[in-house]
């Protein structure tokens, strides 16, 4: 279940940039994804926020490839959309894998953390970075991981 809270009298801040990318499933696509993401940087976004969002994007993409698309054809696409707003950044990643319960999966990960394991903590990391995270099955039979990170914009010094 996904719920949205709308405040009366509030309006969504203007979108500064929006871009979409399709990448064949495969970890080799990660460098392309990160290069594409770098082009969307806006100086109003604090560097620390940008770097954390870059990490969340990398984790979301690699999870789609390693888990959702495991054993599926290599030409299967991962769709990514990034929208930069005046005070938030939204990342959406679509995969064609089997759906799962995001909150339960994060709970399971938290209960059995293996600090010696090279992976397995990506979803928890994404949850820790994001202000909002959701994973829903879409009408076209895909899954959409949505990551939202809010920030206070950097304002250039005025002289």
mmCIF file of C-alpha atoms in Angstrom:
data_model
loop_
_atom_site.group_PDB
_atom_site.id
_atom_site.type_symbol
_atom_site.label_atom_id
_atom_site.label_comp_id
_atom_site.label_asym_id
_atom_site.label_seq_id
_atom_site.Cartn_x
_atom_site.Cartn_y
_atom_site.Cartn_z
ATOM 1 C CA UNK A 1 0.000 0.000 0.000
ATOM 2 C CA UNK A 2 1.325 3.419 -0.941
ATOM 3 C CA UNK A 3 0.007 6.531 0.739
ATOM 4 C CA UNK A 4 0.531 10.131 -0.202
ATOM 5 C CA UNK A 5 0.085 13.023 2.184
ATOM 6 C CA UNK A 6 -0.843 16.324 0.614
ATOM 7 C CA UNK A 7 -0.634 19.491 2.647
ATOM 8 C CA UNK A 8 -3.310 22.089 1.980
ATOM 9 C CA UNK A 9 -1.943 25.199 0.404
ATOM 10 C CA UNK A 10 1.345 23.546 -0.492
ATOM 11 C CA UNK A 11 2.554 23.305 -4.030
ATOM 12 C CA UNK A 12 5.247 21.084 -5.397
ATOM 13 C CA UNK A 13 8.409 23.030 -6.001
ATOM 14 C CA UNK A 14 9.427 23.521 -9.632
ATOM 15 C CA UNK A 15 11.243 20.759 -11.463
ATOM 16 C CA UNK A 16 14.728 21.831 -12.488
ATOM 17 C CA UNK A 17 15.691 18.782 -14.559
ATOM 18 C CA UNK A 18 14.255 15.443 -15.570
ATOM 19 C CA UNK A 19 15.866 12.669 -17.591
ATOM 20 C CA UNK A 20 15.202 9.063 -18.520
ATOM 21 C CA UNK A 21 17.652 6.283 -19.341
ATOM 22 C CA UNK A 22 17.274 2.697 -20.540
ATOM 23 C CA UNK A 23 20.167 0.316 -19.932
ATOM 24 C CA UNK A 24 20.530 -3.351 -20.794
ATOM 25 C CA UNK A 25 20.680 -5.489 -17.696
ATOM 26 C CA UNK A 26 24.276 -6.177 -16.739
ATOM 27 C CA UNK A 27 26.708 -4.735 -14.224
ATOM 28 C CA UNK A 28 28.762 -3.291 -17.082
ATOM 29 C CA UNK A 29 25.969 -0.719 -17.473
ATOM 30 C CA UNK A 30 26.710 0.816 -14.065
ATOM 31 C CA UNK A 31 29.481 3.108 -15.370
ATOM 32 C CA UNK A 32 27.097 4.391 -18.060
ATOM 33 C CA UNK A 33 24.368 4.987 -15.456
ATOM 34 C CA UNK A 34 26.722 6.933 -13.182
ATOM 35 C CA UNK A 35 28.121 8.985 -16.068
ATOM 36 C CA UNK A 36 24.572 9.866 -17.163
ATOM 37 C CA UNK A 37 23.612 10.755 -13.583
ATOM 38 C CA UNK A 38 26.647 13.066 -13.235
ATOM 39 C CA UNK A 39 25.313 15.186 -16.098
ATOM 40 C CA UNK A 40 22.188 15.963 -14.068
ATOM 41 C CA UNK A 41 24.065 17.607 -11.208
ATOM 42 C CA UNK A 42 22.800 21.032 -10.179
ATOM 43 C CA UNK A 43 24.915 23.323 -7.999
ATOM 44 C CA UNK A 44 21.945 23.939 -5.692
ATOM 45 C CA UNK A 45 22.218 20.335 -4.475
ATOM 46 C CA UNK A 46 24.668 19.941 -1.580
ATOM 47 C CA UNK A 47 27.590 17.705 -2.578
ATOM 48 C CA UNK A 48 27.000 15.338 0.345
ATOM 49 C CA UNK A 49 23.385 14.815 -0.774
ATOM 50 C CA UNK A 50 24.438 14.291 -4.407
ATOM 51 C CA UNK A 51 27.015 11.662 -3.447
ATOM 52 C CA UNK A 52 24.501 9.767 -1.282
ATOM 53 C CA UNK A 53 21.945 9.847 -4.115
ATOM 54 C CA UNK A 54 24.598 8.554 -6.507
ATOM 55 C CA UNK A 55 25.223 5.666 -4.098
ATOM 56 C CA UNK A 56 21.482 4.946 -3.801
ATOM 57 C CA UNK A 57 21.177 4.918 -7.606
ATOM 58 C CA UNK A 58 24.148 2.544 -7.934
ATOM 59 C CA UNK A 59 22.694 0.210 -5.293
ATOM 60 C CA UNK A 60 19.223 0.286 -6.877
ATOM 61 C CA UNK A 61 20.599 -0.433 -10.347
ATOM 62 C CA UNK A 62 22.872 -3.257 -9.229
ATOM 63 C CA UNK A 63 20.030 -4.805 -7.208
ATOM 64 C CA UNK A 64 17.820 -4.787 -10.308
ATOM 65 C CA UNK A 65 20.572 -6.492 -12.315
ATOM 66 C CA UNK A 66 21.750 -8.974 -9.671
ATOM 67 C CA UNK A 67 18.417 -9.952 -8.170
ATOM 68 C CA UNK A 68 15.388 -8.931 -10.242
ATOM 69 C CA UNK A 69 16.946 -9.836 -13.593
ATOM 70 C CA UNK A 70 19.019 -12.811 -12.446
ATOM 71 C CA UNK A 71 18.801 -15.540 -15.095
ATOM 72 C CA UNK A 72 16.855 -13.309 -17.493
ATOM 73 C CA UNK A 73 17.934 -12.330 -21.044
ATOM 74 C CA UNK A 74 20.837 -9.813 -21.168
ATOM 75 C CA UNK A 75 18.880 -7.485 -23.466
ATOM 76 C CA UNK A 76 16.220 -6.966 -20.781
ATOM 77 C CA UNK A 77 16.118 -3.275 -19.914
ATOM 78 C CA UNK A 78 16.384 -1.416 -16.639
ATOM 79 C CA UNK A 79 14.612 1.942 -16.928
ATOM 80 C CA UNK A 80 15.769 4.853 -14.809
ATOM 81 C CA UNK A 81 14.280 8.296 -14.305
ATOM 82 C CA UNK A 82 15.763 11.135 -12.289
ATOM 83 C CA UNK A 83 13.887 14.331 -11.482
ATOM 84 C CA UNK A 84 15.640 17.215 -9.759
ATOM 85 C CA UNK A 85 13.374 19.638 -7.912
ATOM 86 C CA UNK A 86 14.315 22.811 -6.047
ATOM 87 C CA UNK A 87 14.419 20.922 -2.712
ATOM 88 C CA UNK A 88 14.343 17.220 -3.572
ATOM 89 C CA UNK A 89 15.732 14.622 -5.900
ATOM 90 C CA UNK A 90 13.637 11.669 -7.091
ATOM 91 C CA UNK A 91 15.111 8.499 -8.556
ATOM 92 C CA UNK A 92 12.914 5.788 -10.074
ATOM 93 C CA UNK A 93 14.232 2.424 -11.230
ATOM 94 C CA UNK A 94 12.034 -0.074 -13.072
ATOM 95 C CA UNK A 95 12.840 -3.786 -13.306
ATOM 96 C CA UNK A 96 11.081 -6.849 -14.711
ATOM 97 C CA UNK A 97 11.675 -9.229 -11.822
ATOM 98 C CA UNK A 98 9.349 -10.854 -9.355
ATOM 99 C CA UNK A 99 7.814 -8.400 -6.866
ATOM 100 C CA UNK A 100 8.681 -8.556 -3.172
ATOM 101 C CA UNK A 101 7.725 -6.857 0.087
ATOM 102 C CA UNK A 102 10.290 -4.055 0.485
ATOM 103 C CA UNK A 103 9.706 -3.398 4.184
ATOM 104 C CA UNK A 104 9.894 -7.109 5.057
ATOM 105 C CA UNK A 105 13.068 -7.522 3.005
ATOM 106 C CA UNK A 106 14.722 -4.573 4.776
ATOM 107 C CA UNK A 107 13.654 -6.011 8.145
ATOM 108 C CA UNK A 108 15.104 -9.406 7.206
ATOM 109 C CA UNK A 109 18.384 -7.775 6.110
ATOM 110 C CA UNK A 110 18.606 -5.828 9.371
ATOM 111 C CA UNK A 111 18.163 -8.991 11.425
ATOM 112 C CA UNK A 112 20.862 -11.039 9.668
ATOM 113 C CA UNK A 113 23.618 -8.609 8.763
ATOM 114 C CA UNK A 114 26.873 -10.368 7.868
ATOM 115 C CA UNK A 115 29.618 -7.763 8.117
ATOM 116 C CA UNK A 116 31.987 -10.061 6.206
ATOM 117 C CA UNK A 117 29.641 -10.390 3.230
ATOM 118 C CA UNK A 118 30.558 -8.260 0.192
ATOM 119 C CA UNK A 119 26.877 -7.530 -0.496
ATOM 120 C CA UNK A 120 23.381 -7.903 0.823
ATOM 121 C CA UNK A 121 22.949 -4.526 2.493
ATOM 122 C CA UNK A 122 21.964 -2.404 -0.523
ATOM 123 C CA UNK A 123 18.281 -1.977 0.322
ATOM 124 C CA UNK A 124 19.057 -1.015 3.908
ATOM 125 C CA UNK A 125 21.610 1.490 2.635
ATOM 126 C CA UNK A 126 19.073 2.971 0.218
ATOM 127 C CA UNK A 127 16.517 3.233 3.030
ATOM 128 C CA UNK A 128 19.071 4.989 5.252
ATOM 129 C CA UNK A 129 19.923 7.495 2.499
ATOM 130 C CA UNK A 130 16.381 8.254 1.338
ATOM 131 C CA UNK A 131 13.721 10.361 3.006
ATOM 132 C CA UNK A 132 11.121 8.241 1.219
ATOM 133 C CA UNK A 133 11.369 4.858 -0.489
ATOM 134 C CA UNK A 134 8.753 2.665 -2.127
ATOM 135 C CA UNK A 135 8.654 -0.422 -4.331
ATOM 136 C CA UNK A 136 5.442 -1.042 -6.245
ATOM 137 C CA UNK A 137 4.230 -3.321 -9.025
ATOM 138 C CA UNK A 138 3.181 -1.244 -12.029
ATOM 139 C CA UNK A 139 0.250 -1.872 -14.368
ATOM 140 C CA UNK A 140 2.642 -3.098 -17.091
ATOM 141 C CA UNK A 141 3.935 -5.915 -14.849
ATOM 142 C CA UNK A 142 7.201 -4.272 -13.844
ATOM 143 C CA UNK A 143 8.396 -3.046 -10.459
ATOM 144 C CA UNK A 144 9.325 0.538 -9.651
ATOM 145 C CA UNK A 145 11.758 1.426 -6.873
ATOM 146 C CA UNK A 146 11.230 5.083 -5.975
ATOM 147 C CA UNK A 147 13.826 6.944 -3.923
ATOM 148 C CA UNK A 148 13.253 10.521 -2.747
ATOM 149 C CA UNK A 149 15.884 12.627 -1.020
ATOM 150 C CA UNK A 150 15.030 16.094 0.277
ATOM 151 C CA UNK A 151 17.651 18.799 0.680
ATOM 152 C CA UNK A 152 18.119 22.456 1.530
ATOM 153 C CA UNK A 153 19.459 24.139 -1.599
ATOM 154 C CA UNK A 154 22.880 25.708 -1.679
ATOM 155 C CA UNK A 155 22.712 29.401 -2.452
ATOM 156 C CA UNK A 156 25.670 31.047 -4.148
ATOM 157 C CA UNK A 157 27.346 33.830 -2.190
ATOM 158 C CA UNK A 158 26.193 37.244 -3.331
ATOM 159 C CA UNK A 159 28.796 39.979 -3.483
#
